[in-house]
């Protein structure tokens, strides 16, 4: 089973990698054309609100609640499964259409709530409201896309949902380059890019559902057993699975009171953290949730624990060097990717400080993605909520304290620290419930990883040029040197793993005790 999980994770990782590369290209285009000024700040707020709701309703709570119920109904036969899909899709569509209509009408009020610092600037507030009116329907399209993706994932078709976000990136790149020069407010083109991207992502997945014969006519089914079970699981999960996103949204809210550019600095640093988080964390979460749900449905307690153990080892194996790289290479990464056109060297430096803070939370962010499914697959959504409340309150307190002393960097650091608390409590909860029991060999595995990562860090410390050198280089010199550092440090890391006796192939095979 571990080998199958590895192959599925690899497929999702590759597709996610392609999407994130295009995402970087998208951000490079936006940074070059809009910099970190007023227009960029306004768009990032207008995009973050529906994007937050996407994480809350779609990829977050809905998927975590829907997939375990889907696995349960799949055991009952094809007709109950198709009825569940019809009831769920029709109910979700009706509710989201109502939410979308309200959101579009209340766009200016929502901006006041989520970015209250904009209130003192009427132009900023008005523009943000206009952009949100255009971007808000994205929540409708992307939530239905998540429904389709959850069905495909449950049937082992991981590549299509993982590839789907590519279309949002292509849409934003296209509208930024070709549509923005034709508009009175160029940044409005980015809002239309979000709208178009949402439509295209949904349309892309429909043919694959038809091929599976899993696209029944949607119908209203609020009172049906399956829908009620999903709602019961989803309501607490809406908070529990989305604590990290709520924390990031709080960062934006508080950053709206800071100097212009703070929201953009946080955005670009968060985007770099999202790359390894997506390639590893979301890929693992996407793959293990259906697997854990099936194991729970078939009462395979040992296999359930082994799957979590397998995922945790991969998190440390890949996530630890990624975290070190993000922290040490923060400024070179931002200079290489974004410091062109309207995005200045000062912007890159400011964003690098928040990237270092976010980077320290990369491992906890990924652990949450792996540990939370251990609860959701067992249809336990209440425990993550309780843990999420603790983490959220902690984040709020730390936000206020650290923002006073560290400005936007304090907001990023508070998010990382609260994520660490969240991950620790999720882990402790699984252990106390005897849901997860670590397999043998963790002590030696951890020690070997520490030695390998120390070697990687030593390589970077010795060979990374000073910041001024990076600023003086052109794009090709920056890219070449950054690639050399990343490839070289990766080479050192994997050579050390081999010398220390960590057999990566063994982690692909089924675990036994």
Short mmCIF file of C-alpha atoms in Angstrom, two decimals:
data_model
loop_
_atom_site.label_atom_id
_atom_site.label_comp_id
_atom_site.label_asym_id
_atom_site.label_seq_id
_atom_site.Cartn_x
_atom_site.Cartn_y
_atom_site.Cartn_z
CA UNK A 1 0.00 0.00 0.00
CA UNK A 2 2.87 2.41 0.79
CA UNK A 3 4.19 1.95 -2.74
CA UNK A 4 0.79 2.82 -4.20
CA UNK A 5 0.55 5.85 -1.92
CA UNK A 6 4.02 6.96 -2.96
CA UNK A 7 3.18 6.71 -6.66
CA UNK A 8 -0.06 8.65 -6.16
CA UNK A 9 1.74 11.28 -4.09
CA UNK A 10 4.43 11.54 -6.77
CA UNK A 11 1.78 12.13 -9.45
CA UNK A 12 0.10 14.84 -7.38
CA UNK A 13 3.48 16.38 -6.54
CA UNK A 14 4.55 16.56 -10.19
CA UNK A 15 1.26 18.12 -11.27
CA UNK A 16 1.32 20.51 -8.32
CA UNK A 17 4.93 21.36 -9.15
CA UNK A 18 3.90 22.36 -12.69
CA UNK A 19 1.09 24.47 -11.29
CA UNK A 20 3.36 26.18 -8.75
CA UNK A 21 6.00 26.92 -11.38
CA UNK A 22 3.32 28.65 -13.43
CA UNK A 23 2.22 30.33 -10.22
CA UNK A 24 5.71 31.75 -9.83
CA UNK A 25 5.62 32.94 -13.42
CA UNK A 26 2.26 34.57 -12.67
CA UNK A 27 3.68 36.34 -9.61
CA UNK A 28 6.76 37.43 -11.55
CA UNK A 29 4.49 39.04 -14.17
CA UNK A 30 2.35 40.72 -11.49
CA UNK A 31 5.41 41.93 -9.57
CA UNK A 32 7.02 43.33 -12.72
CA UNK A 33 3.86 45.14 -13.84
CA UNK A 34 2.34 46.23 -10.52
CA UNK A 35 5.19 46.06 -7.97
CA UNK A 36 4.23 46.29 -4.29
CA UNK A 37 2.18 49.46 -4.52
CA UNK A 38 -1.45 50.43 -4.04
CA UNK A 39 -2.83 48.46 -7.01
CA UNK A 40 -1.11 45.25 -5.95
CA UNK A 41 -2.19 45.61 -2.31
CA UNK A 42 -5.80 46.15 -3.37
CA UNK A 43 -5.86 43.16 -5.73
CA UNK A 44 -4.29 40.81 -3.19
CA UNK A 45 -7.02 41.72 -0.69
CA UNK A 46 -9.77 41.29 -3.31
CA UNK A 47 -8.32 37.92 -4.28
CA UNK A 48 -7.56 36.72 -0.76
CA UNK A 49 -11.19 36.95 0.42
CA UNK A 50 -12.68 34.48 -2.12
CA UNK A 51 -9.46 32.46 -1.95
CA UNK A 52 -9.90 32.19 1.81
CA UNK A 53 -13.49 31.06 1.33
CA UNK A 54 -12.22 28.52 -1.22
CA UNK A 55 -9.95 27.01 1.43
CA UNK A 56 -12.79 27.13 3.93
CA UNK A 57 -15.62 25.69 1.81
CA UNK A 58 -13.87 23.87 -1.00
CA UNK A 59 -10.43 22.36 -0.48
CA UNK A 60 -10.73 22.67 3.27
CA UNK A 61 -13.85 21.74 5.17
CA UNK A 62 -15.94 20.41 2.29
CA UNK A 63 -13.35 17.99 0.93
CA UNK A 64 -12.44 16.77 4.41
CA UNK A 65 -16.11 16.09 5.18
CA UNK A 66 -17.17 14.82 1.75
CA UNK A 67 -14.45 12.24 1.02
CA UNK A 68 -15.03 10.06 4.15
CA UNK A 69 -18.79 10.05 3.48
CA UNK A 70 -18.13 9.27 -0.19
CA UNK A 71 -15.99 6.29 0.87
CA UNK A 72 -18.80 5.07 3.13
CA UNK A 73 -21.47 5.34 0.40
CA UNK A 74 -19.17 3.73 -2.15
CA UNK A 75 -19.28 0.57 0.00
CA UNK A 76 -23.09 0.54 -0.39
CA UNK A 77 -23.05 0.31 -4.19
CA UNK A 78 -23.23 2.48 -7.31
CA UNK A 79 -26.79 3.82 -6.94
CA UNK A 80 -26.36 5.17 -3.38
CA UNK A 81 -23.07 6.71 -4.50
CA UNK A 82 -24.64 8.45 -7.51
CA UNK A 83 -27.54 9.66 -5.34
CA UNK A 84 -25.04 11.13 -2.86
CA UNK A 85 -23.20 12.97 -5.64
CA UNK A 86 -26.45 14.32 -7.11
CA UNK A 87 -27.77 15.49 -3.73
CA UNK A 88 -24.46 17.01 -2.66
CA UNK A 89 -23.72 18.83 -5.92
CA UNK A 90 -27.23 20.30 -6.17
CA UNK A 91 -27.30 21.45 -2.54
CA UNK A 92 -23.78 22.88 -2.69
CA UNK A 93 -24.53 24.73 -5.93
CA UNK A 94 -27.70 26.35 -4.56
CA UNK A 95 -26.05 27.47 -1.32
CA UNK A 96 -22.99 28.84 -3.10
CA UNK A 97 -25.08 30.80 -5.60
CA UNK A 98 -26.80 32.53 -2.68
CA UNK A 99 -23.47 33.23 -0.93
CA UNK A 100 -22.00 34.56 -4.17
CA UNK A 101 -24.91 36.94 -4.75
CA UNK A 102 -24.68 38.27 -1.19
CA UNK A 103 -20.91 38.60 -1.43
CA UNK A 104 -21.05 40.61 -4.65
CA UNK A 105 -23.68 42.98 -3.25
CA UNK A 106 -21.83 43.42 0.05
CA UNK A 107 -18.33 43.72 -1.46
CA UNK A 108 -17.55 47.20 -0.02
CA UNK A 109 -18.65 46.09 3.45
CA UNK A 110 -16.52 42.95 3.22
CA UNK A 111 -13.47 45.06 2.36
CA UNK A 112 -14.13 47.18 5.46
CA UNK A 113 -14.22 43.99 7.55
CA UNK A 114 -11.20 42.19 6.06
CA UNK A 115 -9.02 45.25 5.38
CA UNK A 116 -10.23 47.97 7.78
CA UNK A 117 -7.05 49.95 7.20
CA UNK A 118 -8.41 50.82 3.73
CA UNK A 119 -11.26 52.87 5.25
CA UNK A 120 -9.06 55.95 5.67
CA UNK A 121 -8.34 55.95 1.90
CA UNK A 122 -11.65 56.23 -0.04
CA UNK A 123 -9.98 55.51 -3.40
CA UNK A 124 -8.33 52.36 -2.07
CA UNK A 125 -11.59 51.21 -0.48
CA UNK A 126 -13.64 51.86 -3.64
CA UNK A 127 -11.19 50.09 -5.94
CA UNK A 128 -10.94 47.09 -3.62
CA UNK A 129 -14.75 46.82 -3.53
CA UNK A 130 -14.96 46.91 -7.34
CA UNK A 131 -12.34 44.19 -7.67
CA UNK A 132 -14.00 41.99 -5.04
CA UNK A 133 -17.31 42.19 -6.91
CA UNK A 134 -15.55 40.62 -9.91
CA UNK A 135 -13.51 38.03 -7.99
CA UNK A 136 -16.20 36.85 -5.56
CA UNK A 137 -17.91 34.38 -7.99
CA UNK A 138 -14.63 32.45 -7.95
CA UNK A 139 -15.84 30.79 -4.73
CA UNK A 140 -18.80 29.27 -6.64
CA UNK A 141 -16.72 27.90 -9.51
CA UNK A 142 -13.82 26.64 -7.42
CA UNK A 143 -16.03 24.93 -4.82
CA UNK A 144 -17.79 22.95 -7.55
CA UNK A 145 -14.33 22.21 -8.96
CA UNK A 146 -13.31 20.89 -5.53
CA UNK A 147 -16.40 18.65 -5.48
CA UNK A 148 -15.43 17.22 -8.85
CA UNK A 149 -11.82 16.84 -7.72
CA UNK A 150 -12.83 15.01 -4.54
CA UNK A 151 -14.78 12.46 -6.60
CA UNK A 152 -11.86 11.96 -8.98
CA UNK A 153 -9.40 11.60 -6.07
CA UNK A 154 -11.63 9.00 -4.42
CA UNK A 155 -11.40 6.91 -7.58
CA UNK A 156 -7.62 7.25 -7.74
CA UNK A 157 -7.63 9.89 -10.50
CA UNK A 158 -5.24 12.30 -8.78
CA UNK A 159 -3.52 13.87 -11.79
CA UNK A 160 -6.49 15.84 -13.17
CA UNK A 161 -7.44 17.72 -9.95
CA UNK A 162 -3.77 18.42 -9.23
CA UNK A 163 -3.23 19.85 -12.72
CA UNK A 164 -6.41 21.97 -12.70
CA UNK A 165 -4.93 25.06 -10.90
CA UNK A 166 -2.66 25.57 -13.92
CA UNK A 167 -5.60 27.24 -15.65
CA UNK A 168 -5.96 29.94 -12.99
CA UNK A 169 -2.29 30.82 -13.39
CA UNK A 170 -2.56 30.92 -17.18
CA UNK A 171 -5.65 33.12 -16.94
CA UNK A 172 -3.95 35.63 -14.62
CA UNK A 173 -0.81 35.73 -16.77
CA UNK A 174 -2.86 36.29 -19.91
CA UNK A 175 -5.06 39.03 -18.48
CA UNK A 176 -2.07 40.79 -16.87
CA UNK A 177 -0.12 40.90 -20.14
CA UNK A 178 -2.85 41.47 -22.72
CA UNK A 179 -5.94 42.82 -20.95
CA UNK A 180 -4.48 45.19 -18.34
CA UNK A 181 -2.97 47.67 -20.88
CA UNK A 182 -6.44 48.19 -22.38
CA UNK A 183 -8.20 49.10 -19.09
CA UNK A 184 -8.56 52.42 -17.27
CA UNK A 185 -7.61 50.63 -14.05
CA UNK A 186 -5.03 48.06 -15.21
CA UNK A 187 -5.24 46.04 -11.99
CA UNK A 188 -8.93 45.30 -12.78
CA UNK A 189 -7.67 42.88 -15.44
CA UNK A 190 -6.29 40.64 -12.69
CA UNK A 191 -9.75 40.42 -11.11
CA UNK A 192 -11.18 39.25 -14.44
CA UNK A 193 -8.32 36.76 -14.63
CA UNK A 194 -9.53 35.21 -11.36
CA UNK A 195 -13.12 35.02 -12.67
CA UNK A 196 -12.12 33.41 -15.97
CA UNK A 197 -9.74 31.02 -14.23
CA UNK A 198 -12.53 29.75 -11.97
CA UNK A 199 -14.83 29.00 -14.91
CA UNK A 200 -12.13 27.20 -16.92
CA UNK A 201 -11.05 25.03 -13.96
CA UNK A 202 -14.61 23.76 -13.50
CA UNK A 203 -15.17 23.07 -17.20
CA UNK A 204 -11.86 21.18 -17.44
CA UNK A 205 -12.91 18.50 -14.92
CA UNK A 206 -16.39 17.76 -16.25
CA UNK A 207 -15.31 15.43 -19.11
CA UNK A 208 -13.34 13.28 -16.67
CA UNK A 209 -16.39 12.87 -14.43
CA UNK A 210 -18.43 11.87 -17.47
CA UNK A 211 -15.82 9.26 -18.34
CA UNK A 212 -16.21 7.79 -14.82
CA UNK A 213 -20.00 7.97 -15.18
CA UNK A 214 -20.10 9.99 -11.97
CA UNK A 215 -21.90 13.14 -13.10
CA UNK A 216 -25.59 12.67 -12.26
CA UNK A 217 -28.06 15.54 -12.59
CA UNK A 218 -27.67 17.82 -9.52
CA UNK A 219 -30.70 18.08 -7.26
CA UNK A 220 -31.63 19.74 -3.98
CA UNK A 221 -31.02 17.22 -1.20
CA UNK A 222 -30.66 19.13 2.05
CA UNK A 223 -32.53 16.54 4.11
CA UNK A 224 -30.92 13.45 2.55
CA UNK A 225 -28.84 11.23 4.86
CA UNK A 226 -25.54 11.75 3.03
CA UNK A 227 -25.88 15.53 2.79
CA UNK A 228 -26.81 15.82 6.47
CA UNK A 229 -23.80 13.73 7.42
CA UNK A 230 -21.52 15.95 5.30
CA UNK A 231 -23.01 19.10 6.86
CA UNK A 232 -22.58 17.68 10.36
CA UNK A 233 -18.90 16.96 9.64
CA UNK A 234 -18.32 20.11 7.64
CA UNK A 235 -19.47 22.77 10.09
CA UNK A 236 -16.75 22.15 12.70
CA UNK A 237 -14.24 21.23 9.98
CA UNK A 238 -14.76 24.67 8.41
CA UNK A 239 -12.82 26.06 11.29
CA UNK A 240 -10.52 23.20 12.19
CA UNK A 241 -8.98 22.63 8.76
CA UNK A 242 -8.70 26.31 7.89
CA UNK A 243 -6.94 27.74 10.95
CA UNK A 244 -3.77 28.41 8.96
CA UNK A 245 -5.79 30.30 6.33
CA UNK A 246 -7.66 32.28 8.99
CA UNK A 247 -4.33 33.22 10.49
CA UNK A 248 -3.04 34.38 7.10
CA UNK A 249 -6.22 36.41 6.62
CA UNK A 250 -5.69 38.03 10.02
CA UNK A 251 -2.18 38.91 8.84
CA UNK A 252 -3.70 40.74 5.87
CA UNK A 253 -6.26 42.49 8.07
CA UNK A 254 -3.61 43.81 10.45
CA UNK A 255 -1.15 44.55 7.62
CA UNK A 256 -3.73 46.92 6.13
CA UNK A 257 -2.87 49.26 9.02
CA UNK A 258 0.86 49.12 8.24
CA UNK A 259 2.76 51.01 5.53
CA UNK A 260 1.74 50.51 1.90
CA UNK A 261 3.51 47.45 0.55
CA UNK A 262 3.16 45.33 3.71
CA UNK A 263 0.32 43.26 2.24
CA UNK A 264 2.35 42.62 -0.92
CA UNK A 265 5.49 41.69 1.04
CA UNK A 266 3.49 39.14 3.01
CA UNK A 267 1.84 37.85 -0.17
CA UNK A 268 5.09 37.20 -2.04
CA UNK A 269 6.77 35.56 0.94
CA UNK A 270 3.69 33.40 1.55
CA UNK A 271 3.71 32.36 -2.12
CA UNK A 272 7.23 30.96 -1.77
CA UNK A 273 6.24 28.98 1.31
CA UNK A 274 3.18 27.68 -0.56
CA UNK A 275 5.45 26.02 -3.14
CA UNK A 276 6.90 23.23 -0.96
CA UNK A 277 3.69 23.18 1.07
CA UNK A 278 1.74 22.40 -2.09
CA UNK A 279 4.23 20.00 -3.66
CA UNK A 280 4.61 17.93 -0.48
CA UNK A 281 2.01 18.86 2.15
CA UNK A 282 -1.10 19.19 0.01
CA UNK A 283 0.00 16.25 -2.17
CA UNK A 284 0.32 13.99 0.87
CA UNK A 285 -2.95 15.25 2.35
CA UNK A 286 -4.77 14.74 -0.97
CA UNK A 287 -3.59 11.15 -1.26
CA UNK A 288 -3.79 9.89 2.32
CA UNK A 289 -7.30 11.17 3.15
CA UNK A 290 -9.08 8.77 0.74
CA UNK A 291 -6.69 5.99 1.85
CA UNK A 292 -7.28 6.64 5.56
CA UNK A 293 -11.04 6.88 4.97
CA UNK A 294 -11.06 3.44 3.32
CA UNK A 295 -8.95 1.94 6.11
CA UNK A 296 -11.27 3.39 8.75
CA UNK A 297 -14.35 2.11 6.87
CA UNK A 298 -12.79 -1.37 6.74
CA UNK A 299 -11.60 -1.10 10.37
CA UNK A 300 -7.90 -1.58 9.49
CA UNK A 301 -6.47 0.11 12.59
CA UNK A 302 -2.86 -1.00 12.06
CA UNK A 303 -2.82 0.05 8.42
CA UNK A 304 -4.34 3.41 9.44
CA UNK A 305 -1.46 4.06 11.85
CA UNK A 306 1.15 2.85 9.34
CA UNK A 307 -0.13 5.28 6.72
CA UNK A 308 0.28 8.25 9.08
CA UNK A 309 3.74 7.04 10.09
CA UNK A 310 4.77 6.76 6.44
CA UNK A 311 3.54 10.30 5.72
CA UNK A 312 5.31 11.81 8.74
CA UNK A 313 8.65 10.35 7.66
CA UNK A 314 8.28 11.87 4.21
CA UNK A 315 7.39 15.25 5.74
CA UNK A 316 10.65 15.32 7.69
CA UNK A 317 12.69 13.88 4.83
CA UNK A 318 11.66 16.54 2.30
CA UNK A 319 10.21 19.34 4.44
CA UNK A 320 13.26 19.93 6.67
CA UNK A 321 15.74 20.79 3.87
CA UNK A 322 13.03 22.84 2.15
CA UNK A 323 12.55 24.88 5.33
CA UNK A 324 16.30 25.47 5.67
CA UNK A 325 16.50 26.55 2.03
CA UNK A 326 13.61 29.01 2.36
CA UNK A 327 15.11 30.63 5.44
CA UNK A 328 18.73 30.89 4.28
CA UNK A 329 18.00 31.72 0.64
CA UNK A 330 15.04 34.03 1.35
CA UNK A 331 16.54 37.19 -0.15
CA UNK A 332 18.25 35.47 -3.13
CA UNK A 333 14.94 33.77 -3.98
CA UNK A 334 12.95 37.00 -3.91
CA UNK A 335 15.61 38.97 -5.80
CA UNK A 336 15.86 36.28 -8.48
CA UNK A 337 12.13 35.76 -8.94
CA UNK A 338 10.57 39.18 -8.41
CA UNK A 339 13.05 42.08 -8.25
CA UNK A 340 12.40 43.53 -11.68
CA UNK A 341 10.33 46.43 -13.01
CA UNK A 342 8.17 47.95 -10.28
CA UNK A 343 9.36 45.52 -7.56
CA UNK A 344 12.43 47.10 -5.93
CA UNK A 345 15.41 45.64 -4.07
CA UNK A 346 13.97 47.17 -0.91
CA UNK A 347 10.70 45.30 -1.52
CA UNK A 348 12.67 42.07 -1.94
CA UNK A 349 14.50 42.68 1.35
CA UNK A 350 11.27 43.43 3.24
CA UNK A 351 9.57 40.35 1.79
CA UNK A 352 12.61 38.19 2.59
CA UNK A 353 12.25 39.01 6.30
CA UNK A 354 8.67 37.73 6.38
CA UNK A 355 9.68 34.74 4.23
CA UNK A 356 12.24 33.74 6.85
CA UNK A 357 9.51 33.90 9.49
CA UNK A 358 7.03 31.93 7.39
CA UNK A 359 9.79 29.46 6.46
CA UNK A 360 10.28 28.59 10.13
CA UNK A 361 6.68 27.39 10.11
CA UNK A 362 6.89 25.27 6.96
CA UNK A 363 7.24 21.95 8.81
CA UNK A 364 4.27 22.68 11.13
CA UNK A 365 2.18 23.77 8.11
CA UNK A 366 2.90 20.43 6.40
CA UNK A 367 2.40 18.41 9.58
CA UNK A 368 -1.08 19.91 9.93
CA UNK A 369 -1.90 18.79 6.37
CA UNK A 370 -0.87 15.23 7.28
CA UNK A 371 -2.19 14.98 10.85
CA UNK A 372 -5.63 16.57 10.33
CA UNK A 373 -6.79 13.78 7.93
CA UNK A 374 -6.12 11.36 10.79
CA UNK A 375 -9.15 12.94 12.48
CA UNK A 376 -11.32 13.69 9.45
CA UNK A 377 -10.99 10.17 8.01
CA UNK A 378 -12.47 8.91 11.31
CA UNK A 379 -15.27 11.49 10.95
CA UNK A 380 -13.96 13.33 14.02
CA UNK A 381 -14.16 17.03 13.20
CA UNK A 382 -14.71 18.34 16.73
CA UNK A 383 -11.18 17.71 18.02
CA UNK A 384 -9.41 19.74 15.29
CA UNK A 385 -11.86 22.57 16.03
CA UNK A 386 -10.91 22.66 19.70
CA UNK A 387 -7.24 22.61 18.76
CA UNK A 388 -7.87 25.25 16.10
CA UNK A 389 -9.50 27.59 18.63
CA UNK A 390 -6.42 27.36 20.87
CA UNK A 391 -4.09 28.01 17.92
CA UNK A 392 -6.22 30.90 16.66
CA UNK A 393 -6.34 32.69 20.00
CA UNK A 394 -2.59 32.20 20.33
CA UNK A 395 -2.10 33.68 16.88
CA UNK A 396 -4.23 36.72 17.68
CA UNK A 397 -2.28 37.47 20.85
CA UNK A 398 1.09 36.95 19.16
CA UNK A 399 -0.01 39.06 16.16
CA UNK A 400 -0.67 42.09 18.32
CA UNK A 401 2.49 41.69 20.42
CA UNK A 402 4.91 40.90 17.58
CA UNK A 403 3.44 43.43 15.11
CA UNK A 404 4.30 46.24 17.54
CA UNK A 405 7.99 45.31 17.47
CA UNK A 406 8.47 43.60 14.09
CA UNK A 407 5.72 45.11 11.85
CA UNK A 408 4.80 42.73 8.98
CA UNK A 409 7.52 40.24 10.02
CA UNK A 410 5.82 39.87 13.40
CA UNK A 411 2.59 38.85 11.66
CA UNK A 412 4.39 36.12 9.72
CA UNK A 413 6.22 34.88 12.81
CA UNK A 414 2.98 34.74 14.82
CA UNK A 415 1.42 32.57 12.09
CA UNK A 416 4.40 30.19 12.16
CA UNK A 417 4.36 29.86 15.95
CA UNK A 418 0.62 29.23 16.13
CA UNK A 419 0.97 26.59 13.37
CA UNK A 420 3.62 24.84 15.46
CA UNK A 421 1.22 24.75 18.42
CA UNK A 422 -1.59 23.47 16.18
CA UNK A 423 0.56 20.65 14.77
CA UNK A 424 1.85 19.64 18.21
CA UNK A 425 -1.66 19.37 19.66
CA UNK A 426 -2.93 17.37 16.65
CA UNK A 427 -0.04 14.93 17.08
CA UNK A 428 -0.57 14.57 20.82
CA UNK A 429 -4.28 13.95 20.25
CA UNK A 430 -3.66 11.10 17.80
CA UNK A 431 -1.18 9.49 20.18
CA UNK A 432 -3.48 9.77 23.22
CA UNK A 433 -6.34 8.17 21.28
CA UNK A 434 -4.01 5.36 20.20
CA UNK A 435 -4.90 6.17 16.59
CA UNK A 436 -1.23 6.57 15.73
CA UNK A 437 1.62 4.49 17.18
CA UNK A 438 5.09 5.30 15.79
CA UNK A 439 6.84 2.42 14.07
CA UNK A 440 10.31 1.34 15.18
CA UNK A 441 13.41 3.26 14.11
CA UNK A 442 12.36 6.85 14.61
CA UNK A 443 15.33 7.73 16.84
CA UNK A 444 17.99 6.66 14.34
CA UNK A 445 16.00 8.13 11.45
CA UNK A 446 15.80 11.54 13.15
CA UNK A 447 19.50 11.60 14.06
CA UNK A 448 20.52 10.77 10.50
CA UNK A 449 18.24 13.51 9.16
CA UNK A 450 19.84 16.03 11.51
CA UNK A 451 23.31 15.16 10.25
CA UNK A 452 22.24 15.33 6.60
CA UNK A 453 20.54 18.70 7.09
CA UNK A 454 23.55 20.06 8.98
CA UNK A 455 25.71 19.18 5.96
CA UNK A 456 23.26 20.94 3.64
CA UNK A 457 23.28 24.06 5.81
CA UNK A 458 27.09 24.10 5.98
CA UNK A 459 27.22 23.97 2.17
CA UNK A 460 24.87 26.99 1.92
CA UNK A 461 26.72 28.94 4.62
CA UNK A 462 30.03 28.56 2.80
CA UNK A 463 28.91 29.24 -0.78
CA UNK A 464 25.98 31.71 -0.71
CA UNK A 465 27.09 35.16 -2.03
CA UNK A 466 26.24 38.36 -0.13
CA UNK A 467 22.97 40.18 -0.83
CA UNK A 468 24.69 43.08 -2.62
CA UNK A 469 26.21 40.64 -5.09
CA UNK A 470 22.78 39.28 -5.95
CA UNK A 471 21.42 42.81 -6.46
CA UNK A 472 24.25 43.68 -8.88
CA UNK A 473 23.68 40.57 -11.03
CA UNK A 474 21.26 40.39 -13.96
CA UNK A 475 18.44 37.82 -14.15
CA UNK A 476 20.57 35.12 -15.80
CA UNK A 477 23.38 35.42 -13.27
CA UNK A 478 20.94 35.31 -10.39
CA UNK A 479 19.12 32.29 -11.82
CA UNK A 480 22.34 30.41 -12.55
CA UNK A 481 23.78 30.95 -9.09
CA UNK A 482 20.48 30.15 -7.36
CA UNK A 483 20.11 26.94 -9.36
CA UNK A 484 23.71 25.95 -8.51
CA UNK A 485 23.10 26.50 -4.80
CA UNK A 486 19.83 24.58 -4.77
CA UNK A 487 21.13 21.70 -6.89
CA UNK A 488 24.41 21.55 -4.97
CA UNK A 489 22.77 21.55 -1.55
CA UNK A 490 20.27 18.90 -2.70
CA UNK A 491 23.16 16.80 -3.95
CA UNK A 492 24.99 17.13 -0.62
CA UNK A 493 21.81 16.23 1.26
CA UNK A 494 20.97 13.07 -0.69
CA UNK A 495 24.59 11.90 -0.73
CA UNK A 496 24.66 12.27 3.05
CA UNK A 497 21.39 10.35 3.34
CA UNK A 498 22.92 7.50 1.33
CA UNK A 499 26.14 7.53 3.38
CA UNK A 500 24.15 7.52 6.62
CA UNK A 501 22.12 4.53 5.46
CA UNK A 502 18.70 6.08 4.86
CA UNK A 503 17.22 4.00 2.05
CA UNK A 504 14.60 6.13 0.32
CA UNK A 505 13.37 3.15 -1.69
CA UNK A 506 12.58 1.37 1.58
CA UNK A 507 10.21 4.22 2.49
CA UNK A 508 8.23 3.51 -0.66
CA UNK A 509 7.57 -0.10 0.24
CA UNK A 510 4.94 -1.27 2.74
CA UNK A 511 5.84 -0.77 6.40
CA UNK A 512 5.89 -3.75 8.69
CA UNK A 513 6.64 -4.23 12.37
#
